[in-house]
Structures are given as C-alpha cells and as structure tokens.
Coordinates of C-alpha atoms in Angstrom, one line a residue:
X1 CA 8.0 -40.7 11.3
X2 CA 5.7 -42.1 14.6
X3 CA 7.8 -42.6 18.1
X4 CA 6.0 -43.3 20.7
X5 CA 7.7 -42.6 24.0
X6 CA 7.4 -45.4 26.0
X7 CA 9.7 -44.3 29.5
X8 CA 12.4 -42.4 30.3
X9 CA 14.2 -43.1 34.1
X10 CA 17.2 -41.5 35.8
X11 CA 20.1 -44.5 35.2
X12 CA 23.1 -43.7 38.4
X13 CA 26.2 -45.1 39.0
X14 CA 25.6 -48.7 40.6
X15 CA 28.1 -47.7 43.4
X16 CA 29.2 -44.6 45.5
X17 CA 31.2 -42.0 43.9
X18 CA 32.7 -39.0 44.5
X19 CA 30.2 -36.5 45.2
X20 CA 32.0 -32.3 45.6
X21 CA 32.5 -29.5 43.2
X22 CA 34.5 -30.3 40.0
X23 CA 36.5 -27.7 38.7
X24 CA 36.6 -26.7 35.1
X25 CA 39.5 -25.6 32.6
X26 CA 38.9 -22.4 30.9
X27 CA 39.5 -24.4 27.7
X28 CA 36.1 -26.6 29.3
X29 CA 34.2 -23.7 29.3
X30 CA 34.4 -21.9 25.9
X31 CA 32.9 -22.4 22.7
X32 CA 30.3 -25.2 22.3
X33 CA 29.2 -26.1 25.7
X34 CA 25.6 -27.6 25.1
X35 CA 24.7 -31.1 24.4
X36 CA 26.3 -32.5 20.8
X37 CA 24.6 -35.1 19.5
X38 CA 25.6 -38.4 17.7
X39 CA 23.6 -41.7 16.5
X40 CA 24.0 -45.6 16.2
X41 CA 21.8 -47.9 13.6
X42 CA 21.8 -51.5 14.7
X43 CA 19.9 -54.5 12.4
X44 CA 18.4 -57.2 14.1
X45 CA 20.5 -60.0 15.1
X46 CA 19.0 -63.7 15.9
X47 CA 21.0 -63.6 18.8
X48 CA 18.7 -61.0 20.6
X49 CA 16.3 -63.1 22.5
X50 CA 13.2 -62.4 24.6
X51 CA 11.5 -60.7 26.2
X52 CA 11.5 -57.1 25.3
X53 CA 13.4 -55.7 27.6
X54 CA 16.8 -57.5 27.6
X55 CA 18.1 -54.9 25.8
X56 CA 17.4 -51.5 27.0
X57 CA 17.8 -53.9 30.9
X58 CA 21.9 -54.7 30.0
X59 CA 22.1 -50.8 28.2
X60 CA 21.4 -49.2 31.8
X61 CA 23.4 -51.8 33.8
X62 CA 26.4 -51.8 31.8
X63 CA 25.4 -47.4 31.9
X64 CA 25.5 -47.5 35.6
X65 CA 28.6 -49.9 35.7
X66 CA 30.3 -47.1 33.1
X67 CA 29.3 -43.9 35.8
X68 CA 31.1 -45.2 38.4
X69 CA 34.4 -44.9 36.6
X70 CA 33.1 -42.2 34.9
X71 CA 30.8 -40.5 37.6
X72 CA 31.4 -36.5 36.3
X73 CA 28.3 -37.7 33.4
X74 CA 26.6 -38.6 36.4
X75 CA 26.5 -34.8 38.1
X76 CA 25.1 -31.3 36.8
X77 CA 26.6 -27.8 35.8
X78 CA 25.8 -24.6 37.6
X79 CA 26.7 -20.6 37.2
X80 CA 29.3 -19.5 39.4
X81 CA 29.4 -15.8 37.4
X82 CA 31.1 -14.5 35.1
X83 CA 30.3 -17.0 32.6
X84 CA 31.6 -19.4 34.3
X85 CA 30.9 -23.3 35.2
X86 CA 31.3 -25.7 37.7
X87 CA 30.7 -29.2 38.1
X88 CA 28.7 -30.8 40.6
X89 CA 29.4 -34.4 41.0
X90 CA 26.4 -35.3 42.9
X91 CA 25.1 -38.7 40.8
X92 CA 21.8 -37.1 39.9
X93 CA 22.4 -39.5 36.4
X94 CA 22.0 -39.5 33.2
X95 CA 18.5 -39.5 31.1
X96 CA 17.2 -43.2 29.7
X97 CA 15.0 -42.8 27.0
X98 CA 12.8 -46.1 25.9
X99 CA 10.4 -45.6 22.8
X100 CA 9.7 -47.3 19.5
X101 CA 8.7 -46.5 15.8
X102 CA 6.7 -48.4 13.2
X103 CA 9.8 -47.4 10.5
X104 CA 11.6 -49.3 9.2
X105 CA 15.8 -49.4 8.9
X106 CA 15.4 -49.4 5.3
X107 CA 13.1 -46.0 5.5
X108 CA 15.8 -44.4 6.2
X109 CA 17.9 -45.0 3.1
X110 CA 21.5 -43.7 3.4
X111 CA 20.9 -43.0 6.6
X112 CA 21.5 -39.0 5.8
X113 CA 20.3 -36.7 8.4
X114 CA 17.1 -35.8 8.1
X115 CA 14.0 -33.8 9.8
X116 CA 13.0 -37.7 11.5
X117 CA 16.2 -37.7 13.2
X118 CA 14.3 -35.0 15.9
X119 CA 12.4 -38.2 17.8
X120 CA 15.4 -40.9 17.3
X121 CA 18.0 -38.0 19.4
X122 CA 17.3 -36.9 22.8
X123 CA 16.0 -33.5 23.0
X124 CA 17.9 -31.2 25.7
X125 CA 15.2 -29.1 27.4
X126 CA 17.4 -25.4 27.4
X127 CA 14.5 -23.5 29.2
X128 CA 15.4 -25.3 31.9
X129 CA 18.3 -24.0 34.0
X130 CA 21.3 -25.4 33.4
X131 CA 22.0 -27.6 36.9
X132 CA 18.8 -29.1 36.0
X133 CA 20.1 -30.7 32.9
X134 CA 21.4 -34.3 32.5
X135 CA 25.0 -34.4 30.9
X136 CA 24.4 -37.0 29.3
X137 CA 21.3 -38.5 27.4
X138 CA 20.5 -41.9 25.8
X139 CA 17.7 -42.8 23.3
X140 CA 17.0 -46.2 22.7
X141 CA 14.5 -46.7 19.8
X142 CA 13.0 -49.8 18.4
X143 CA 11.8 -50.3 14.7
X144 CA 9.2 -52.5 13.4
X145 CA 12.0 -54.8 11.3
X146 CA 13.5 -55.3 14.7
X147 CA 16.5 -53.2 14.7
X148 CA 16.5 -50.5 17.1
X149 CA 18.8 -47.0 17.0
X150 CA 20.8 -45.8 19.7
X151 CA 20.9 -41.9 20.2
X152 CA 23.6 -39.7 22.4
X153 CA 23.8 -36.0 23.2
X154 CA 26.4 -35.6 25.9
X155 CA 27.4 -32.2 26.6
X156 CA 30.6 -30.4 25.1
X157 CA 31.7 -28.2 28.5
X158 CA 32.2 -32.0 30.3
X159 CA 34.0 -33.7 26.9
X160 CA 34.7 -33.7 24.0
X161 CA 34.9 -35.8 21.1
X162 CA 38.6 -38.3 21.7
X163 CA 36.5 -38.7 26.0
X164 CA 33.1 -39.2 25.0
X165 CA 33.9 -42.3 22.7
X166 CA 36.6 -43.5 25.3
X167 CA 33.3 -43.4 27.5
X168 CA 31.1 -44.8 24.9
X169 CA 33.3 -47.5 24.2
X170 CA 34.5 -48.8 27.8
X171 CA 30.6 -49.1 28.0
X172 CA 30.3 -50.9 25.1
X173 CA 33.0 -53.2 26.7
X174 CA 31.1 -53.9 30.5
X175 CA 28.0 -53.9 28.2
X176 CA 29.4 -57.0 26.9
X177 CA 30.7 -58.7 30.3
X178 CA 34.4 -57.3 29.3
X179 CA 36.4 -55.7 31.9
X180 CA 37.2 -52.0 31.9
X181 CA 40.4 -51.4 29.5
X182 CA 41.4 -47.4 30.0
X183 CA 39.9 -45.8 33.3
X184 CA 39.6 -42.2 33.0
X185 CA 41.9 -39.6 34.4
X186 CA 39.8 -37.3 35.3
X187 CA 42.3 -34.4 37.0
X188 CA 42.2 -31.6 35.0
X189 CA 44.5 -29.9 36.2
X190 CA 47.2 -29.9 33.1
X191 CA 44.6 -28.1 31.4
X192 CA 43.7 -24.9 33.9
X193 CA 47.0 -23.4 35.0
X194 CA 47.8 -21.1 37.0
X195 CA 46.2 -19.5 39.7
X196 CA 43.5 -17.6 38.6
X197 CA 42.8 -16.1 42.2
X198 CA 42.8 -12.1 40.6
X199 CA 40.8 -11.9 37.7
X200 CA 39.8 -7.9 38.2
X201 CA 42.8 -7.3 35.0
X202 CA 42.7 -8.9 32.4
X203 CA 46.7 -9.4 31.3
X204 CA 47.4 -9.9 28.0
X205 CA 48.3 -13.1 26.5
X206 CA 51.8 -14.1 25.8
X207 CA 51.2 -15.0 22.5
X208 CA 49.0 -13.4 19.5
X209 CA 45.5 -15.8 20.2
X210 CA 43.3 -14.5 17.1
X211 CA 40.9 -18.0 17.8
X212 CA 39.5 -15.0 20.9
X213 CA 38.8 -12.4 18.1
X214 CA 35.1 -12.5 16.9
X215 CA 34.9 -13.8 13.3
X216 CA 34.5 -11.9 10.4
X217 CA 30.6 -10.9 9.6
X218 CA 29.6 -10.2 6.2
X219 CA 30.6 -7.1 4.6
X220 CA 27.6 -4.5 5.0
X221 CA 26.8 -6.0 7.6
X222 CA 26.9 -4.6 11.8
X223 CA 25.6 -8.1 12.9
X224 CA 25.2 -11.8 12.3
X225 CA 21.4 -11.5 13.9
X226 CA 19.7 -12.4 10.5
X227 CA 22.4 -14.7 9.1
X228 CA 21.7 -16.7 12.1
X229 CA 17.8 -16.8 11.3
X230 CA 18.1 -18.5 7.8
X231 CA 17.3 -21.5 7.1
X232 CA 19.1 -24.4 6.8
X233 CA 20.0 -27.7 5.2
X234 CA 22.1 -30.9 6.1
X235 CA 24.3 -32.7 3.0
X236 CA 26.5 -36.2 3.3
X237 CA 28.8 -35.7 0.7
X238 CA 30.9 -38.6 -0.3
X239 CA 34.1 -38.6 -1.9
X240 CA 35.9 -41.5 -3.2
X241 CA 39.6 -42.5 -2.6
X242 CA 40.4 -41.6 -6.5
X243 CA 38.5 -38.1 -5.9
X244 CA 40.6 -37.5 -2.4
X245 CA 43.7 -38.6 -4.5
X246 CA 43.1 -36.0 -7.1
X247 CA 42.3 -33.3 -4.2
X248 CA 46.0 -34.4 -2.6
X249 CA 47.5 -34.2 -5.8
X250 CA 45.9 -30.6 -7.2
X251 CA 46.8 -29.0 -3.4
X252 CA 50.3 -30.9 -3.6
X253 CA 51.3 -29.2 -6.7
X254 CA 51.2 -25.8 -5.3
X255 CA 52.8 -27.7 -1.9
X256 CA 55.9 -25.3 -2.5
X257 CA 54.4 -21.9 -3.1
X258 CA 53.6 -21.8 0.4
X259 CA 55.6 -24.1 2.8
X260 CA 58.9 -21.7 2.7
X261 CA 58.9 -20.3 6.3
X262 CA 57.5 -22.8 8.7
X263 CA 60.3 -22.9 12.2
X264 CA 62.6 -25.3 12.3
X265 CA 61.3 -28.6 14.3
X266 CA 57.8 -27.6 12.8
X267 CA 55.6 -31.4 13.5
X268 CA 53.7 -31.8 10.4
X269 CA 55.2 -34.1 7.8
X270 CA 56.2 -30.8 5.0
X271 CA 55.9 -32.6 2.5
X272 CA 52.5 -32.8 2.0
X273 CA 49.2 -31.7 3.0
X274 CA 47.0 -34.1 4.3
X275 CA 43.7 -35.6 4.6
X276 CA 41.9 -32.9 6.5
X277 CA 43.9 -30.1 5.1
X278 CA 43.3 -30.9 2.0
X279 CA 39.7 -31.4 1.8
X280 CA 38.5 -28.7 4.5
X281 CA 40.5 -26.2 1.4
X282 CA 38.5 -27.6 -0.1
X283 CA 35.3 -27.6 1.9
X284 CA 36.0 -23.8 2.2
X285 CA 37.0 -22.5 -1.2
X286 CA 33.4 -24.2 -2.7
X287 CA 31.6 -23.0 -0.3
X288 CA 33.0 -19.5 -0.7
X289 CA 32.0 -19.9 -4.3
X290 CA 28.8 -21.0 -3.3
X291 CA 27.9 -18.1 -1.2
X292 CA 29.0 -15.8 -3.7
X293 CA 31.3 -13.9 -1.4
X294 CA 33.0 -10.5 -2.8
X295 CA 36.3 -10.7 -3.1
X296 CA 37.9 -8.6 -0.5
X297 CA 35.3 -10.8 1.6
X298 CA 37.2 -12.0 5.3
X299 CA 35.9 -15.6 6.2
X300 CA 37.2 -17.9 8.9
X301 CA 37.8 -21.9 9.0
X302 CA 38.0 -22.5 12.7
X303 CA 39.9 -25.7 12.9
X304 CA 40.3 -28.5 16.4
X305 CA 43.1 -29.8 17.4
X306 CA 43.4 -32.6 19.7
X307 CA 46.5 -31.4 22.0
X308 CA 46.8 -34.1 24.1
X309 CA 49.8 -34.8 22.5
X310 CA 51.2 -31.8 22.0
X311 CA 51.2 -30.9 25.7
X312 CA 54.6 -31.1 27.3
X313 CA 54.4 -33.6 28.7
X314 CA 51.8 -35.4 26.6
X315 CA 48.3 -35.3 28.7
X316 CA 47.9 -39.0 30.2
X317 CA 46.2 -41.6 28.6
X318 CA 41.9 -41.5 28.7
X319 CA 42.3 -37.5 30.0
X320 CA 38.9 -37.0 30.7
X321 CA 37.6 -33.6 29.5
X322 CA 38.3 -31.5 26.9
X323 CA 41.4 -31.3 25.2
X324 CA 40.7 -30.5 21.9
X325 CA 41.7 -26.9 21.4
X326 CA 40.5 -24.4 18.9
X327 CA 42.4 -22.3 16.0
X328 CA 41.2 -20.2 13.5
X329 CA 42.6 -19.9 9.5
X330 CA 41.7 -16.6 7.8
X331 CA 42.3 -15.6 4.4
X332 CA 39.6 -13.6 1.6
X333 CA 37.7 -14.9 -0.7
X334 CA 38.9 -13.6 -3.7
X335 CA 42.2 -15.2 -2.6
X336 CA 41.0 -18.9 -1.7
X337 CA 38.6 -19.2 -5.3
X338 CA 41.5 -17.0 -7.3
X339 CA 44.1 -19.5 -6.1
X340 CA 45.1 -23.1 -6.4
X341 CA 44.1 -25.4 -3.2
X342 CA 46.8 -25.8 -1.8
X343 CA 46.8 -22.0 -0.4
X344 CA 43.7 -22.5 0.9
X345 CA 45.3 -25.7 2.6
X346 CA 48.1 -23.7 3.8
X347 CA 46.1 -21.0 5.4
X348 CA 44.5 -24.0 7.5
X349 CA 48.1 -25.4 8.8
X350 CA 49.4 -22.6 9.2
X351 CA 46.8 -22.3 11.8
X352 CA 47.4 -26.1 13.2
X353 CA 50.8 -25.6 13.9
X354 CA 50.1 -22.7 16.2
X355 CA 49.4 -25.4 18.7
X356 CA 52.4 -26.4 21.0
X357 CA 52.6 -26.6 24.7
X358 CA 53.1 -22.6 24.9
X359 CA 50.9 -22.0 22.5
X360 CA 47.5 -24.0 24.7
X361 CA 48.9 -22.8 27.9
X362 CA 48.7 -19.1 26.9
X363 CA 45.6 -19.5 25.7
X364 CA 44.1 -21.0 29.1
X365 CA 45.8 -17.9 30.8
X366 CA 44.0 -15.7 28.9
X367 CA 41.0 -16.7 29.4
X368 CA 41.9 -16.8 32.7
X369 CA 42.1 -13.3 33.3
X370 CA 39.0 -12.1 31.3
X371 CA 36.3 -10.8 33.5
X372 CA 33.4 -13.0 31.8
X373 CA 33.5 -15.8 29.5
X374 CA 30.3 -14.9 27.9
X375 CA 31.3 -14.2 24.7
X376 CA 33.7 -16.4 24.0
X377 CA 31.1 -19.2 23.9
X378 CA 28.6 -20.6 21.5
X379 CA 25.1 -20.5 22.7
X380 CA 23.6 -20.6 20.1
X381 CA 21.1 -23.6 21.0
X382 CA 19.8 -21.9 23.9
X383 CA 18.2 -19.2 21.4
X384 CA 21.0 -16.1 21.9
X385 CA 23.2 -14.3 19.6
X386 CA 26.1 -14.2 21.0
X387 CA 29.3 -15.4 21.1
X388 CA 31.3 -16.6 17.5
X389 CA 28.9 -17.4 14.7
X390 CA 31.4 -19.9 12.3
X391 CA 28.0 -19.6 9.7
X392 CA 28.3 -17.2 6.8
X393 CA 31.1 -16.0 5.5
X394 CA 32.6 -18.8 7.8
X395 CA 32.8 -22.4 8.3
X396 CA 33.7 -25.2 11.1
X397 CA 35.3 -27.5 9.9
X398 CA 36.1 -30.5 12.5
X399 CA 38.0 -34.1 12.2
X400 CA 36.0 -37.2 13.1
X401 CA 39.1 -38.7 10.8
X402 CA 41.5 -40.2 13.2
X403 CA 38.8 -40.7 16.2
X404 CA 37.4 -44.7 16.9
X405 CA 33.9 -43.7 15.8
X406 CA 32.7 -47.1 14.2
X407 CA 32.8 -50.4 15.4
X408 CA 30.3 -50.1 18.4
X409 CA 29.3 -53.4 20.0
X410 CA 27.1 -54.4 23.1
X411 CA 27.1 -57.8 22.6
X412 CA 24.9 -58.0 19.5
X413 CA 27.1 -56.8 17.2
X414 CA 28.1 -53.7 14.9
X415 CA 26.2 -50.9 13.9
X416 CA 25.4 -51.0 10.3
X417 CA 25.7 -46.7 10.9
X418 CA 27.0 -44.5 12.6
X419 CA 26.7 -40.6 11.9
X420 CA 26.1 -37.6 13.6
X421 CA 22.4 -36.8 15.0
X422 CA 20.7 -33.3 14.4
X423 CA 23.5 -30.9 12.6
X424 CA 22.1 -27.3 11.7
X425 CA 23.8 -24.9 12.4
X426 CA 25.2 -23.0 9.1
X427 CA 28.2 -23.7 8.2
X428 CA 28.9 -26.6 10.7
X429 CA 30.7 -29.4 9.0
X430 CA 32.2 -32.9 10.1
X431 CA 34.8 -35.0 8.2
X432 CA 34.4 -39.2 8.6
X433 CA 35.9 -41.7 6.8
X434 CA 34.2 -44.4 5.4
X435 CA 32.7 -47.2 7.0
X436 CA 33.7 -49.6 5.4
X437 CA 37.7 -48.9 5.2
X438 CA 38.0 -48.1 1.7
X439 CA 39.6 -45.2 1.3
X440 CA 36.4 -42.9 1.0
X441 CA 35.7 -40.1 3.3
X442 CA 32.1 -38.3 4.0
X443 CA 31.3 -35.1 4.3
X444 CA 28.6 -33.6 6.9
X445 CA 27.8 -30.6 6.0
X446 CA 24.9 -27.6 7.3
X447 CA 24.7 -24.9 5.5
X448 CA 21.9 -22.5 4.4
X449 CA 19.4 -23.5 1.8
X450 CA 20.2 -21.0 -0.8
X451 CA 23.8 -22.1 -0.9
X452 CA 23.4 -26.1 -0.8
X453 CA 22.9 -26.9 -4.6
X454 CA 25.4 -24.6 -5.7
X455 CA 27.8 -25.6 -3.0
X456 CA 27.2 -29.5 -4.8
X457 CA 28.1 -28.8 -7.8
X458 CA 31.6 -27.0 -7.3
X459 CA 32.3 -30.0 -4.7
X460 CA 32.1 -32.1 -7.5
X461 CA 32.9 -29.8 -10.5
X462 CA 36.7 -28.9 -8.9
X463 CA 37.6 -32.7 -8.1
X464 CA 38.0 -33.2 -11.4
X465 CA 40.0 -29.8 -12.9
X466 CA 43.2 -29.7 -13.5
X467 CA 45.5 -27.4 -11.3
X468 CA 47.3 -24.5 -12.9
X469 CA 50.3 -22.8 -11.3

C-alpha cells in the first residue's frame, strides 16, 4: 500500500496552560512505558463538504481546545535517574500527520491488523531522546474511496486505556460542537503513596507481590533473548455468542472444584466465571498446547485490573493517569492442559481477587523504595532485552470488554471499524466486545509464526469439546 505523507505539524493548547513538572506515580513508570496505538476507519459521508481541509482543520481545532484541559498530553517526559520519569508540562504540543492513499477501505477486508497498518499509524522514533518525543501522535489518512482512517498512538507512561479513551471521547465531543462532559482529574497523589524521600534501601513490601518477579523462562534457557527475536504474526479470532456460552458452561462445570477458599468479603460474583476469566483461561490453555510445552513448564499470564473502583475511597471520576494494575496468574502447562478450563479460570480469578486498596498501596510502596525501576519496565519497543517478557512461555491478556471503545463520532458519524494498531509482541492479546453488540467477542492475538496455526486449531476445536470432570 502506497501512502503519501502531506504534512506534519505540532498542535498546541489553544489557550495558555499550567507549566511545570508533574510528578508521575510509580505505577505510571512500570510495565509498558512506550506508546500504544489504536485506529478508527470511517466511510465517506455525504455530509462531508469541500474544501478538503475542513476535516483536518476541524480535528486540529478541537484537539487544540481539548489540550487546554488535558494539558499533560501536550508535554514531554524526561528521565530523572533511577529509571524514573517526570512529566514536563511545557505545552510543546502533539504531532498531527496528514496522509493520503490510493487504496480503498474495501482493500482492508475485515480490517485485521496487517503490515499495511504501519503506514497508517504514526511511527514513534525511539532513537530520539525521550524528552523530544510527543506523548500523543495522530495521523489522518484519506483513501481513494473518500473514506478516512484516524489513528492515535499515546504514551502509556502518562495514561492507561480508560484515561486514553476518556481523552479521545472528550476530543470528539468538542469536534461535534458540544461542551466537555467529564473534565480530567489531574492530581495523581492518590496513586503516589507516602513519602519517597529515602530510597537508599529497598524496604520489604507489606504484602507479597509476585507481579514484580521476572516471568518464567522456557525450561533449559537462561534468558529470553532468542524468544524475543522470533518472528510473530497477528490474528483476529471471533467467538460467537453461542461459542462463548459453551465455553462459560465448560468453565463453570468445574467451578466448585476450585473456588472453596476465597476470603469473606470477596468482591467478585462467586457463582460463575466472567467472560474475561473464561476466555483468558481458554487462550492460556490453547497457547500451552500450541507452544508444545513440557508438562512441568512454568507459565504466567499477565492480567490488567482497573483499580479505580477498588481504591478506598474510589478514585475521582475522570482520574487521568495509570490506575490499571498488573497482576500475574501462574501455573504449569501440564496442569492447565490436563485439568478442566475452570482450573485456568480459577487461577486468573485468584490473581484478580488480590487487587484491593491495601494491595495497590503496598505495591506502590514497594516500587517507591526501589533504587531503580528499569527492571520493571517493558522497553521492548526501544530495542531492549531488559524488563518483563510475556512471550513464550507466557502471555498478557488485556480486556477491552467494558471500555467505551466504539461510537467515536467527530461530527461525521461513527466508525465502521475500531481496533488495535500495530501489534507485534509475542504473547500480547486483547479481548474486545463485538462492535455490533451481538454478544460475541474478538481476540486480537500476537504469537510466534511457528505457533499460530496450532493455536487457531485448538482455539476453535476446544470450544466444541464437552467438559469431563
């Protein structure tokens, strides 16, 4: 696919904003601290008018106004030592790119992520110093058929998924001529814990935090360098409503075998597994089979839990930052494959149930007194082989099931497709709800090329099998 880049400019807040250094929480600075892409496709709309600059001008004007309230996104990160970052609110602006292509929307088929997306999603030049990198990059691409794509890539060191979607939805409201609905809550003290003036010695956490341990390696290997280098591919796998219900019944058939020891006051529905627990357990088991693990192979599954409502008191509406908390479910491949699906789901539920107010604060305190955060940061996109690796024999499964990811209307109607952008790290996966609300879900999965065909086979065949307890 040929894409011609027509221009690039910095969009800055339309009014003066506060300038200074914003302290990030420790939780902002661990895990993925690079940029996360998403993309939206829109059909040509008869209400679109000429000249051609109306759409980009509408987007840039409303973006500049949105950045007045969401001014941290117009700033830049900078290293301050010890693997730590600080946010310089300097109103340098976000990058807005315009491009055009001779392709048509129908050329994308079902819009599954492909190498062509690399031309539609803004590229971040990580060879530059971090203080020169925009925190948000936007690309508007026009197609021959009259349709457009709008892609964004946003720094995960500044916002998590819910905060990113909050910003995007408010930007769209302003583009439609409507007022801001929920202003961002920019005070991050609630996620910063106590005083961190002394980091001379690492203080032990109040609670055990296995999420800070390095994930398992393949048996017989002393590092994951070779696994990181292996070629990957992406698949979008749909589970229809009936298939999903069969999987849930299969998992819940063994529910009572694995759910007798939860503490009183547990916040999760104890009677059945959720969609996320069920589908993630299914993905985990299928990956173990496809990767042909030995029975004794340790394996971990990374789970993201939104802590906003789990904090005491809950975080304010519109909290703008990182409040999704990473926890780890662990097992051995042999157990996952030989036991019922309910076992895998129970391991995931056990990890999620840990996330309470005390657990989050304990984790933050643990990080606060670490002399260096580098080993907790996923810097794969920067070409580093340091930090946690959730490729073979591990996985990371992120849920977008409850996020308002669809219906982004900038004044010319809703998108015909929304999904992740470039997505090329082994073990990365997303679970998305169907855009048509029919009860189905879509799994966006990246695996090594050598494992993908076997994974697809198990993914669908296992849905048909009857549970045997």
